Amino acid sequence: MDEKMDKTKILVVEDQTIVALNIKNRLKNLGYAVPNTVVSGKEAIREAELTNADLVLMDIMLKGDMDGIEAARIIKSRFGIPIIYLTACTDFENFERAKLTDPEGYILKPFKEEDLCKNIEIALLKSRSKKKK
């Protein structure tokens, strides 16, 4: 694993605890740091700020009155953190709403670890090149 990968912090936003732990473990196996997993949009916004995450893996269906798309919109506008949706939502309406937040990726569950890793690396690359401009 390269050095940059070891320092990359990924916030996992997932309303199902078992799924969140699975994702966290898979990310750690890939060499990423996972400072926290949260279950609601409000927690996601707070943790994105507190952990200074490099990337957010966002489910669309969350606990509470805010879905992942709304949380992603706020996180991107306030903190500029890249978002990859990791969701079981396949409907056109949610996909269209998600596109409006300019995500770095949209991965459907169940996912392959290889797809997740490649999407994360591309998202981080794009984010770093944006910050250099």
mmCIF file of N, CA, C and O in Angstrom, residues 3-98:
data_model
loop_
_atom_site.group_PDB
_atom_site.id
_atom_site.type_symbol
_atom_site.label_atom_id
_atom_site.label_comp_id
_atom_site.label_asym_id
_atom_site.label_seq_id
_atom_site.Cartn_x
_atom_site.Cartn_y
_atom_site.Cartn_z
ATOM 1 N N GLU A 3 1.852 5.293 0.716
ATOM 2 C CA GLU A 3 1.746 6.109 1.923
ATOM 3 C C GLU A 3 0.467 6.932 1.980
ATOM 4 O O GLU A 3 -0.148 7.055 3.017
ATOM 5 N N LYS A 4 0.073 7.517 0.840
ATOM 6 C CA LYS A 4 -1.124 8.358 0.804
ATOM 7 C C LYS A 4 -2.348 7.575 1.242
ATOM 8 O O LYS A 4 -3.205 8.080 1.941
ATOM 9 N N MET A 5 -2.412 6.324 0.807
ATOM 10 C CA MET A 5 -3.569 5.489 1.116
ATOM 11 C C MET A 5 -3.709 5.295 2.630
ATOM 12 O O MET A 5 -4.797 5.299 3.164
ATOM 13 N N ASP A 6 -2.568 5.100 3.307
ATOM 14 C CA ASP A 6 -2.593 4.882 4.748
ATOM 15 C C ASP A 6 -3.190 6.059 5.504
ATOM 16 O O ASP A 6 -3.773 5.889 6.557
ATOM 17 N N LYS A 7 -3.025 7.256 4.959
ATOM 18 C CA LYS A 7 -3.481 8.457 5.633
ATOM 19 C C LYS A 7 -4.904 8.848 5.235
ATOM 20 O O LYS A 7 -5.474 9.755 5.799
ATOM 21 N N THR A 8 -5.458 8.192 4.240
ATOM 22 C CA THR A 8 -6.769 8.561 3.737
ATOM 23 C C THR A 8 -7.853 8.170 4.733
ATOM 24 O O THR A 8 -7.965 7.007 5.113
ATOM 25 N N LYS A 9 -8.641 9.177 5.152
ATOM 26 C CA LYS A 9 -9.730 8.940 6.105
ATOM 27 C C LYS A 9 -11.059 8.903 5.366
ATOM 28 O O LYS A 9 -11.400 9.858 4.663
ATOM 29 N N ILE A 10 -11.783 7.807 5.541
ATOM 30 C CA ILE A 10 -13.070 7.649 4.879
ATOM 31 C C ILE A 10 -14.163 7.515 5.929
ATOM 32 O O ILE A 10 -14.110 6.646 6.796
ATOM 33 N N LEU A 11 -15.132 8.408 5.847
ATOM 34 C CA LEU A 11 -16.296 8.366 6.731
ATOM 35 C C LEU A 11 -17.359 7.477 6.084
ATOM 36 O O LEU A 11 -17.708 7.682 4.924
ATOM 37 N N VAL A 12 -17.843 6.498 6.825
ATOM 38 C CA VAL A 12 -18.877 5.587 6.323
ATOM 39 C C VAL A 12 -20.228 6.000 6.912
ATOM 40 O O VAL A 12 -20.391 6.061 8.125
ATOM 41 N N VAL A 13 -21.177 6.293 6.030
ATOM 42 C CA VAL A 13 -22.524 6.672 6.444
ATOM 43 C C VAL A 13 -23.469 5.591 5.946
ATOM 44 O O VAL A 13 -23.727 5.461 4.752
ATOM 45 N N GLU A 14 -23.964 4.788 6.895
ATOM 46 C CA GLU A 14 -24.758 3.603 6.573
ATOM 47 C C GLU A 14 -25.688 3.323 7.739
ATOM 48 O O GLU A 14 -25.234 3.237 8.875
ATOM 49 N N ASP A 15 -26.997 3.184 7.468
ATOM 50 C CA ASP A 15 -27.960 3.026 8.565
ATOM 51 C C ASP A 15 -28.022 1.619 9.143
ATOM 52 O O ASP A 15 -28.559 1.424 10.222
ATOM 53 N N GLN A 16 -27.463 0.627 8.476
ATOM 54 C CA GLN A 16 -27.462 -0.739 9.004
ATOM 55 C C GLN A 16 -26.095 -1.046 9.606
ATOM 56 O O GLN A 16 -25.096 -1.130 8.896
ATOM 57 N N THR A 17 -26.065 -1.216 10.920
ATOM 58 C CA THR A 17 -24.809 -1.367 11.655
ATOM 59 C C THR A 17 -23.948 -2.509 11.135
ATOM 60 O O THR A 17 -22.737 -2.350 10.980
ATOM 61 N N ILE A 18 -24.543 -3.655 10.853
ATOM 62 C CA ILE A 18 -23.773 -4.813 10.376
ATOM 63 C C ILE A 18 -23.129 -4.505 9.024
ATOM 64 O O ILE A 18 -21.969 -4.820 8.789
ATOM 65 N N VAL A 19 -23.875 -3.856 8.142
ATOM 66 C CA VAL A 19 -23.348 -3.473 6.829
ATOM 67 C C VAL A 19 -22.215 -2.455 7.001
ATOM 68 O O VAL A 19 -21.171 -2.549 6.355
ATOM 69 N N ALA A 20 -22.417 -1.486 7.903
ATOM 70 C CA ALA A 20 -21.395 -0.464 8.160
ATOM 71 C C ALA A 20 -20.097 -1.102 8.648
ATOM 72 O O ALA A 20 -19.003 -0.727 8.195
ATOM 73 N N LEU A 21 -20.199 -2.071 9.557
ATOM 74 C CA LEU A 21 -19.005 -2.751 10.077
ATOM 75 C C LEU A 21 -18.298 -3.528 8.978
ATOM 76 O O LEU A 21 -17.068 -3.548 8.901
ATOM 77 N N ASN A 22 -19.072 -4.168 8.120
ATOM 78 C CA ASN A 22 -18.516 -4.911 6.990
ATOM 79 C C ASN A 22 -17.730 -3.965 6.077
ATOM 80 O O ASN A 22 -16.599 -4.256 5.695
ATOM 81 N N ILE A 23 -18.336 -2.825 5.752
ATOM 82 C CA ILE A 23 -17.674 -1.840 4.884
ATOM 83 C C ILE A 23 -16.406 -1.318 5.562
ATOM 84 O O ILE A 23 -15.350 -1.223 4.939
ATOM 85 N N LYS A 24 -16.522 -0.995 6.857
ATOM 86 C CA LYS A 24 -15.371 -0.484 7.614
ATOM 87 C C LYS A 24 -14.215 -1.481 7.579
ATOM 88 O O LYS A 24 -13.074 -1.104 7.312
ATOM 89 N N ASN A 25 -14.514 -2.758 7.818
ATOM 90 C CA ASN A 25 -13.472 -3.787 7.818
ATOM 91 C C ASN A 25 -12.841 -3.943 6.440
ATOM 92 O O ASN A 25 -11.628 -4.098 6.320
ATOM 93 N N ARG A 26 -13.666 -3.887 5.406
ATOM 94 C CA ARG A 26 -13.145 -4.018 4.044
ATOM 95 C C ARG A 26 -12.244 -2.832 3.693
ATOM 96 O O ARG A 26 -11.201 -2.998 3.067
ATOM 97 N N LEU A 27 -12.649 -1.631 4.119
ATOM 98 C CA LEU A 27 -11.831 -0.444 3.865
ATOM 99 C C LEU A 27 -10.496 -0.522 4.602
ATOM 100 O O LEU A 27 -9.451 -0.180 4.054
ATOM 101 N N LYS A 28 -10.540 -0.982 5.853
ATOM 102 C CA LYS A 28 -9.302 -1.121 6.637
ATOM 103 C C LYS A 28 -8.368 -2.144 5.986
ATOM 104 O O LYS A 28 -7.163 -1.938 5.936
ATOM 105 N N ASN A 29 -8.945 -3.235 5.474
ATOM 106 C CA ASN A 29 -8.144 -4.245 4.775
ATOM 107 C C ASN A 29 -7.477 -3.663 3.533
ATOM 108 O O ASN A 29 -6.416 -4.125 3.120
ATOM 109 N N LEU A 30 -8.118 -2.672 2.930
ATOM 110 C CA LEU A 30 -7.563 -2.013 1.747
ATOM 111 C C LEU A 30 -6.546 -0.930 2.115
ATOM 112 O O LEU A 30 -5.957 -0.306 1.244
ATOM 113 N N GLY A 31 -6.381 -0.678 3.424
ATOM 114 C CA GLY A 31 -5.360 0.265 3.866
ATOM 115 C C GLY A 31 -5.863 1.658 4.202
ATOM 116 O O GLY A 31 -5.068 2.565 4.408
ATOM 117 N N TYR A 32 -7.178 1.840 4.248
ATOM 118 C CA TYR A 32 -7.733 3.155 4.572
ATOM 119 C C TYR A 32 -8.013 3.263 6.065
ATOM 120 O O TYR A 32 -8.231 2.266 6.745
ATOM 121 N N ALA A 33 -8.057 4.491 6.561
ATOM 122 C CA ALA A 33 -8.471 4.744 7.943
ATOM 123 C C ALA A 33 -9.963 5.057 7.926
ATOM 124 O O ALA A 33 -10.446 5.779 7.058
ATOM 125 N N VAL A 34 -10.706 4.483 8.863
ATOM 126 C CA VAL A 34 -12.138 4.756 8.985
ATOM 127 C C VAL A 34 -12.369 5.313 10.387
ATOM 128 O O VAL A 34 -12.508 4.559 11.347
ATOM 129 N N PRO A 35 -12.376 6.661 10.503
ATOM 130 C CA PRO A 35 -12.493 7.262 11.828
ATOM 131 C C PRO A 35 -13.819 6.965 12.512
ATOM 132 O O PRO A 35 -13.885 6.901 13.730
ATOM 133 N N ASN A 36 -14.872 6.765 11.709
ATOM 134 C CA ASN A 36 -16.175 6.520 12.320
ATOM 135 C C ASN A 36 -17.168 6.015 11.287
ATOM 136 O O ASN A 36 -16.980 6.209 10.099
ATOM 137 N N THR A 37 -18.223 5.366 11.791
ATOM 138 C CA THR A 37 -19.375 5.040 10.962
ATOM 139 C C THR A 37 -20.584 5.673 11.639
ATOM 140 O O THR A 37 -20.686 5.656 12.871
ATOM 141 N N VAL A 38 -21.462 6.270 10.852
ATOM 142 C CA VAL A 38 -22.646 6.927 11.405
ATOM 143 C C VAL A 38 -23.888 6.472 10.656
ATOM 144 O O VAL A 38 -23.808 5.966 9.537
ATOM 145 N N VAL A 39 -25.063 6.683 11.284
ATOM 146 C CA VAL A 39 -26.311 6.140 10.740
ATOM 147 C C VAL A 39 -27.289 7.193 10.228
ATOM 148 O O VAL A 39 -28.305 6.850 9.638
ATOM 149 N N SER A 40 -26.995 8.479 10.456
ATOM 150 C CA SER A 40 -27.942 9.521 10.033
ATOM 151 C C SER A 40 -27.233 10.649 9.296
ATOM 152 O O SER A 40 -26.015 10.816 9.414
ATOM 153 N N GLY A 41 -28.006 11.426 8.557
ATOM 154 C CA GLY A 41 -27.466 12.559 7.824
ATOM 155 C C GLY A 41 -26.870 13.609 8.734
ATOM 156 O O GLY A 41 -25.804 14.169 8.451
ATOM 157 N N LYS A 42 -27.560 13.905 9.834
ATOM 158 C CA LYS A 42 -27.058 14.922 10.776
ATOM 159 C C LYS A 42 -25.718 14.500 11.367
ATOM 160 O O LYS A 42 -24.803 15.310 11.495
ATOM 161 N N GLU A 43 -25.607 13.209 11.743
ATOM 162 C CA GLU A 43 -24.328 12.705 12.268
ATOM 163 C C GLU A 43 -23.244 12.774 11.192
ATOM 164 O O GLU A 43 -22.098 13.091 11.487
ATOM 165 N N ALA A 44 -23.626 12.495 9.956
ATOM 166 C CA ALA A 44 -22.664 12.515 8.852
ATOM 167 C C ALA A 44 -22.061 13.906 8.682
ATOM 168 O O ALA A 44 -20.844 14.045 8.521
ATOM 169 N N ILE A 45 -22.898 14.925 8.746
ATOM 170 C CA ILE A 45 -22.430 16.306 8.600
ATOM 171 C C ILE A 45 -21.475 16.660 9.746
ATOM 172 O O ILE A 45 -20.396 17.193 9.528
ATOM 173 N N ARG A 46 -21.870 16.312 10.961
ATOM 174 C CA ARG A 46 -21.042 16.604 12.136
ATOM 175 C C ARG A 46 -19.692 15.874 12.042
ATOM 176 O O ARG A 46 -18.637 16.461 12.240
ATOM 177 N N GLU A 47 -19.732 14.584 11.725
ATOM 178 C CA GLU A 47 -18.497 13.789 11.659
ATOM 179 C C GLU A 47 -17.599 14.208 10.499
ATOM 180 O O GLU A 47 -16.378 14.149 10.619
ATOM 181 N N ALA A 48 -18.188 14.614 9.391
ATOM 182 C CA ALA A 48 -17.384 15.075 8.250
ATOM 183 C C ALA A 48 -16.528 16.259 8.682
ATOM 184 O O ALA A 48 -15.349 16.359 8.323
ATOM 185 N N GLU A 49 -17.109 17.136 9.485
ATOM 186 C CA GLU A 49 -16.376 18.300 9.987
ATOM 187 C C GLU A 49 -15.357 17.897 11.052
ATOM 188 O O GLU A 49 -14.197 18.293 11.002
ATOM 189 N N LEU A 50 -15.779 17.086 12.022
ATOM 190 C CA LEU A 50 -14.904 16.720 13.143
ATOM 191 C C LEU A 50 -13.712 15.869 12.723
ATOM 192 O O LEU A 50 -12.611 16.047 13.235
ATOM 193 N N THR A 51 -13.936 14.929 11.818
ATOM 194 C CA THR A 51 -12.865 13.997 11.437
ATOM 195 C C THR A 51 -12.021 14.526 10.295
ATOM 196 O O THR A 51 -10.986 13.957 9.978
ATOM 197 N N ASN A 52 -12.484 15.604 9.640
ATOM 198 C CA ASN A 52 -11.780 16.137 8.476
ATOM 199 C C ASN A 52 -11.541 15.016 7.459
ATOM 200 O O ASN A 52 -10.434 14.803 6.985
ATOM 201 N N ALA A 53 -12.602 14.273 7.164
ATOM 202 C CA ALA A 53 -12.525 13.112 6.273
ATOM 203 C C ALA A 53 -12.065 13.518 4.880
ATOM 204 O O ALA A 53 -12.328 14.631 4.419
ATOM 205 N N ASP A 54 -11.389 12.598 4.219
ATOM 206 C CA ASP A 54 -10.940 12.818 2.838
ATOM 207 C C ASP A 54 -12.025 12.438 1.843
ATOM 208 O O ASP A 54 -12.033 12.921 0.711
ATOM 209 N N LEU A 55 -12.934 11.560 2.285
ATOM 210 C CA LEU A 55 -13.970 11.041 1.404
ATOM 211 C C LEU A 55 -15.114 10.515 2.266
ATOM 212 O O LEU A 55 -14.881 10.058 3.379
ATOM 213 N N VAL A 56 -16.325 10.589 1.727
ATOM 214 C CA VAL A 56 -17.488 10.034 2.425
ATOM 215 C C VAL A 56 -18.125 8.971 1.545
ATOM 216 O O VAL A 56 -18.406 9.215 0.377
ATOM 217 N N LEU A 57 -18.321 7.782 2.121
ATOM 218 C CA LEU A 57 -19.109 6.738 1.470
ATOM 219 C C LEU A 57 -20.514 6.873 2.039
ATOM 220 O O LEU A 57 -20.723 6.687 3.238
ATOM 221 N N MET A 58 -21.473 7.211 1.181
ATOM 222 C CA MET A 58 -22.801 7.612 1.633
ATOM 223 C C MET A 58 -23.890 6.676 1.120
ATOM 224 O O MET A 58 -24.044 6.501 -0.081
ATOM 225 N N ASP A 59 -24.653 6.122 2.060
ATOM 226 C CA ASP A 59 -25.859 5.393 1.689
ATOM 227 C C ASP A 59 -26.948 6.439 1.454
ATOM 228 O O ASP A 59 -26.872 7.547 1.985
ATOM 229 N N ILE A 60 -27.960 6.107 0.686
ATOM 230 C CA ILE A 60 -29.046 7.071 0.457
ATOM 231 C C ILE A 60 -30.111 6.973 1.531
ATOM 232 O O ILE A 60 -30.573 7.970 2.058
ATOM 233 N N MET A 61 -30.492 5.760 1.893
ATOM 234 C CA MET A 61 -31.506 5.571 2.932
ATOM 235 C C MET A 61 -30.827 5.575 4.303
ATOM 236 O O MET A 61 -30.021 4.706 4.598
ATOM 237 N N LEU A 62 -31.149 6.587 5.112
ATOM 238 C CA LEU A 62 -30.540 6.736 6.430
ATOM 239 C C LEU A 62 -31.590 6.869 7.511
ATOM 240 O O LEU A 62 -32.757 7.122 7.222
ATOM 241 N N LYS A 63 -31.164 6.739 8.760
ATOM 242 C CA LYS A 63 -32.061 6.974 9.890
ATOM 243 C C LYS A 63 -32.272 8.481 10.026
ATOM 244 O O LYS A 63 -31.436 9.274 9.628
ATOM 245 N N GLY A 64 -33.429 8.860 10.587
ATOM 246 C CA GLY A 64 -33.708 10.283 10.784
ATOM 247 C C GLY A 64 -34.449 10.866 9.602
ATOM 248 O O GLY A 64 -34.840 10.166 8.670
ATOM 249 N N ASP A 65 -34.607 12.189 9.640
ATOM 250 C CA ASP A 65 -35.445 12.844 8.634
ATOM 251 C C ASP A 65 -34.659 13.373 7.439
ATOM 252 O O ASP A 65 -35.216 14.012 6.559
ATOM 253 N N MET A 66 -33.348 13.106 7.385
ATOM 254 C CA MET A 66 -32.528 13.562 6.266
ATOM 255 C C MET A 66 -31.948 12.347 5.543
ATOM 256 O O MET A 66 -31.358 11.481 6.177
ATOM 257 N N ASP A 67 -32.137 12.297 4.231
ATOM 258 C CA ASP A 67 -31.557 11.167 3.508
ATOM 259 C C ASP A 67 -30.109 11.481 3.112
ATOM 260 O O ASP A 67 -29.603 12.590 3.325
ATOM 261 N N GLY A 68 -29.449 10.491 2.547
ATOM 262 C CA GLY A 68 -28.043 10.627 2.201
ATOM 263 C C GLY A 68 -27.776 11.651 1.123
ATOM 264 O O GLY A 68 -26.706 12.259 1.088
ATOM 265 N N ILE A 69 -28.737 11.863 0.246
ATOM 266 C CA ILE A 69 -28.552 12.839 -0.831
ATOM 267 C C ILE A 69 -28.501 14.255 -0.259
ATOM 268 O O ILE A 69 -27.629 15.056 -0.617
ATOM 269 N N GLU A 70 -29.410 14.553 0.650
ATOM 270 C CA GLU A 70 -29.424 15.869 1.295
ATOM 271 C C GLU A 70 -28.155 16.064 2.139
ATOM 272 O O GLU A 70 -27.527 17.119 2.107
ATOM 273 N N ALA A 71 -27.759 15.026 2.882
ATOM 274 C CA ALA A 71 -26.540 15.099 3.695
ATOM 275 C C ALA A 71 -25.318 15.323 2.798
ATOM 276 O O ALA A 71 -24.451 16.141 3.117
ATOM 277 N N ALA A 72 -25.272 14.620 1.667
ATOM 278 C CA ALA A 72 -24.147 14.768 0.735
ATOM 279 C C ALA A 72 -24.077 16.188 0.185
ATOM 280 O O ALA A 72 -22.989 16.775 0.081
ATOM 281 N N ARG A 73 -25.233 16.755 -0.149
ATOM 282 C CA ARG A 73 -25.282 18.113 -0.680
ATOM 283 C C ARG A 73 -24.675 19.099 0.327
ATOM 284 O O ARG A 73 -23.857 19.957 -0.013
ATOM 285 N N ILE A 74 -25.054 18.959 1.595
ATOM 286 C CA ILE A 74 -24.560 19.852 2.650
ATOM 287 C C ILE A 74 -23.059 19.648 2.884
ATOM 288 O O ILE A 74 -22.301 20.617 2.981
ATOM 289 N N ILE A 75 -22.626 18.396 2.945
ATOM 290 C CA ILE A 75 -21.210 18.094 3.182
ATOM 291 C C ILE A 75 -20.345 18.656 2.058
ATOM 292 O O ILE A 75 -19.309 19.268 2.307
ATOM 293 N N LYS A 76 -20.783 18.464 0.819
ATOM 294 C CA LYS A 76 -19.995 18.978 -0.313
ATOM 295 C C LYS A 76 -19.950 20.503 -0.309
ATOM 296 O O LYS A 76 -18.909 21.095 -0.529
ATOM 297 N N SER A 77 -21.088 21.140 -0.033
ATOM 298 C CA SER A 77 -21.106 22.606 -0.088
ATOM 299 C C SER A 77 -20.342 23.229 1.077
ATOM 300 O O SER A 77 -19.656 24.225 0.903
ATOM 301 N N ARG A 78 -20.425 22.641 2.266
ATOM 302 C CA ARG A 78 -19.733 23.217 3.431
ATOM 303 C C ARG A 78 -18.253 22.881 3.488
ATOM 304 O O ARG A 78 -17.438 23.713 3.871
ATOM 305 N N PHE A 79 -17.912 21.628 3.172
ATOM 306 C CA PHE A 79 -16.550 21.152 3.421
ATOM 307 C C PHE A 79 -15.796 20.736 2.155
ATOM 308 O O PHE A 79 -14.599 20.482 2.215
ATOM 309 N N GLY A 80 -16.496 20.609 1.030
ATOM 310 C CA GLY A 80 -15.842 20.220 -0.221
ATOM 311 C C GLY A 80 -15.312 18.796 -0.222
ATOM 312 O O GLY A 80 -14.393 18.473 -0.969
ATOM 313 N N ILE A 81 -15.873 17.952 0.627
ATOM 314 C CA ILE A 81 -15.411 16.564 0.716
ATOM 315 C C ILE A 81 -16.081 15.733 -0.388
ATOM 316 O O ILE A 81 -17.292 15.800 -0.555
ATOM 317 N N PRO A 82 -15.299 14.957 -1.134
ATOM 318 C CA PRO A 82 -15.905 14.131 -2.184
ATOM 319 C C PRO A 82 -16.810 13.043 -1.609
ATOM 320 O O PRO A 82 -16.556 12.522 -0.522
ATOM 321 N N ILE A 83 -17.859 12.738 -2.373
ATOM 322 C CA ILE A 83 -18.867 11.764 -1.955
ATOM 323 C C ILE A 83 -18.940 10.637 -2.973
ATOM 324 O O ILE A 83 -18.987 10.880 -4.177
ATOM 325 N N ILE A 84 -18.968 9.410 -2.468
ATOM 326 C CA ILE A 84 -19.312 8.260 -3.304
ATOM 327 C C ILE A 84 -20.546 7.634 -2.672
ATOM 328 O O ILE A 84 -20.546 7.315 -1.483
ATOM 329 N N TYR A 85 -21.600 7.512 -3.469
ATOM 330 C CA TYR A 85 -22.794 6.823 -2.975
ATOM 331 C C TYR A 85 -22.545 5.326 -3.033
ATOM 332 O O TYR A 85 -22.060 4.803 -4.039
ATOM 333 N N LEU A 86 -22.860 4.661 -1.944
ATOM 334 C CA LEU A 86 -22.776 3.205 -1.854
ATOM 335 C C LEU A 86 -24.149 2.772 -1.362
ATOM 336 O O LEU A 86 -24.454 2.900 -0.184
ATOM 337 N N THR A 87 -24.997 2.333 -2.289
ATOM 338 C CA THR A 87 -26.411 2.215 -1.966
ATOM 339 C C THR A 87 -27.085 1.046 -2.667
ATOM 340 O O THR A 87 -26.584 0.540 -3.673
ATOM 341 N N ALA A 88 -28.223 0.653 -2.135
ATOM 342 C CA ALA A 88 -29.051 -0.355 -2.784
ATOM 343 C C ALA A 88 -30.155 0.317 -3.611
ATOM 344 O O ALA A 88 -30.951 -0.350 -4.246
ATOM 345 N N CYS A 89 -30.193 1.651 -3.593
ATOM 346 C CA CYS A 89 -31.216 2.398 -4.335
ATOM 347 C C CYS A 89 -30.941 2.341 -5.831
ATOM 348 O O CYS A 89 -29.930 2.863 -6.295
ATOM 349 N N THR A 90 -31.863 1.734 -6.558
ATOM 350 C CA THR A 90 -31.677 1.614 -8.000
ATOM 351 C C THR A 90 -32.697 2.447 -8.775
ATOM 352 O O THR A 90 -32.646 2.489 -9.995
ATOM 353 N N ASP A 91 -33.619 3.106 -8.057
ATOM 354 C CA ASP A 91 -34.674 3.840 -8.772
ATOM 355 C C ASP A 91 -34.125 5.105 -9.433
ATOM 356 O O ASP A 91 -33.186 5.738 -8.972
ATOM 357 N N PHE A 92 -34.747 5.446 -10.542
ATOM 358 C CA PHE A 92 -34.324 6.560 -11.384
ATOM 359 C C PHE A 92 -34.392 7.895 -10.643
ATOM 360 O O PHE A 92 -33.495 8.728 -10.742
ATOM 361 N N GLU A 93 -35.449 8.098 -9.869
ATOM 362 C CA GLU A 93 -35.653 9.375 -9.175
ATOM 363 C C GLU A 93 -34.503 9.688 -8.202
ATOM 364 O O GLU A 93 -33.962 10.789 -8.203
ATOM 365 N N ASN A 94 -34.138 8.706 -7.372
ATOM 366 C CA ASN A 94 -33.025 8.927 -6.436
ATOM 367 C C ASN A 94 -31.707 9.105 -7.168
ATOM 368 O O ASN A 94 -30.868 9.911 -6.767
ATOM 369 N N PHE A 95 -31.523 8.362 -8.248
ATOM 370 C CA PHE A 95 -30.297 8.501 -9.024
ATOM 371 C C PHE A 95 -30.187 9.912 -9.607
ATOM 372 O O PHE A 95 -29.136 10.541 -9.540
ATOM 373 N N GLU A 96 -31.285 10.423 -10.132
ATOM 374 C CA GLU A 96 -31.293 11.782 -10.688
ATOM 375 C C GLU A 96 -31.017 12.815 -9.606
ATOM 376 O O GLU A 96 -30.266 13.765 -9.821
ATOM 377 N N ARG A 97 -31.615 12.649 -8.419
ATOM 378 C CA ARG A 97 -31.350 13.570 -7.296
ATOM 379 C C ARG A 97 -29.884 13.495 -6.879
ATOM 380 O O ARG A 97 -29.252 14.503 -6.597
ATOM 381 N N ALA A 98 -29.355 12.274 -6.830
ATOM 382 C CA ALA A 98 -27.965 12.075 -6.422
ATOM 383 C C ALA A 98 -27.013 12.756 -7.411
ATOM 384 O O ALA A 98 -26.017 13.367 -7.002
#
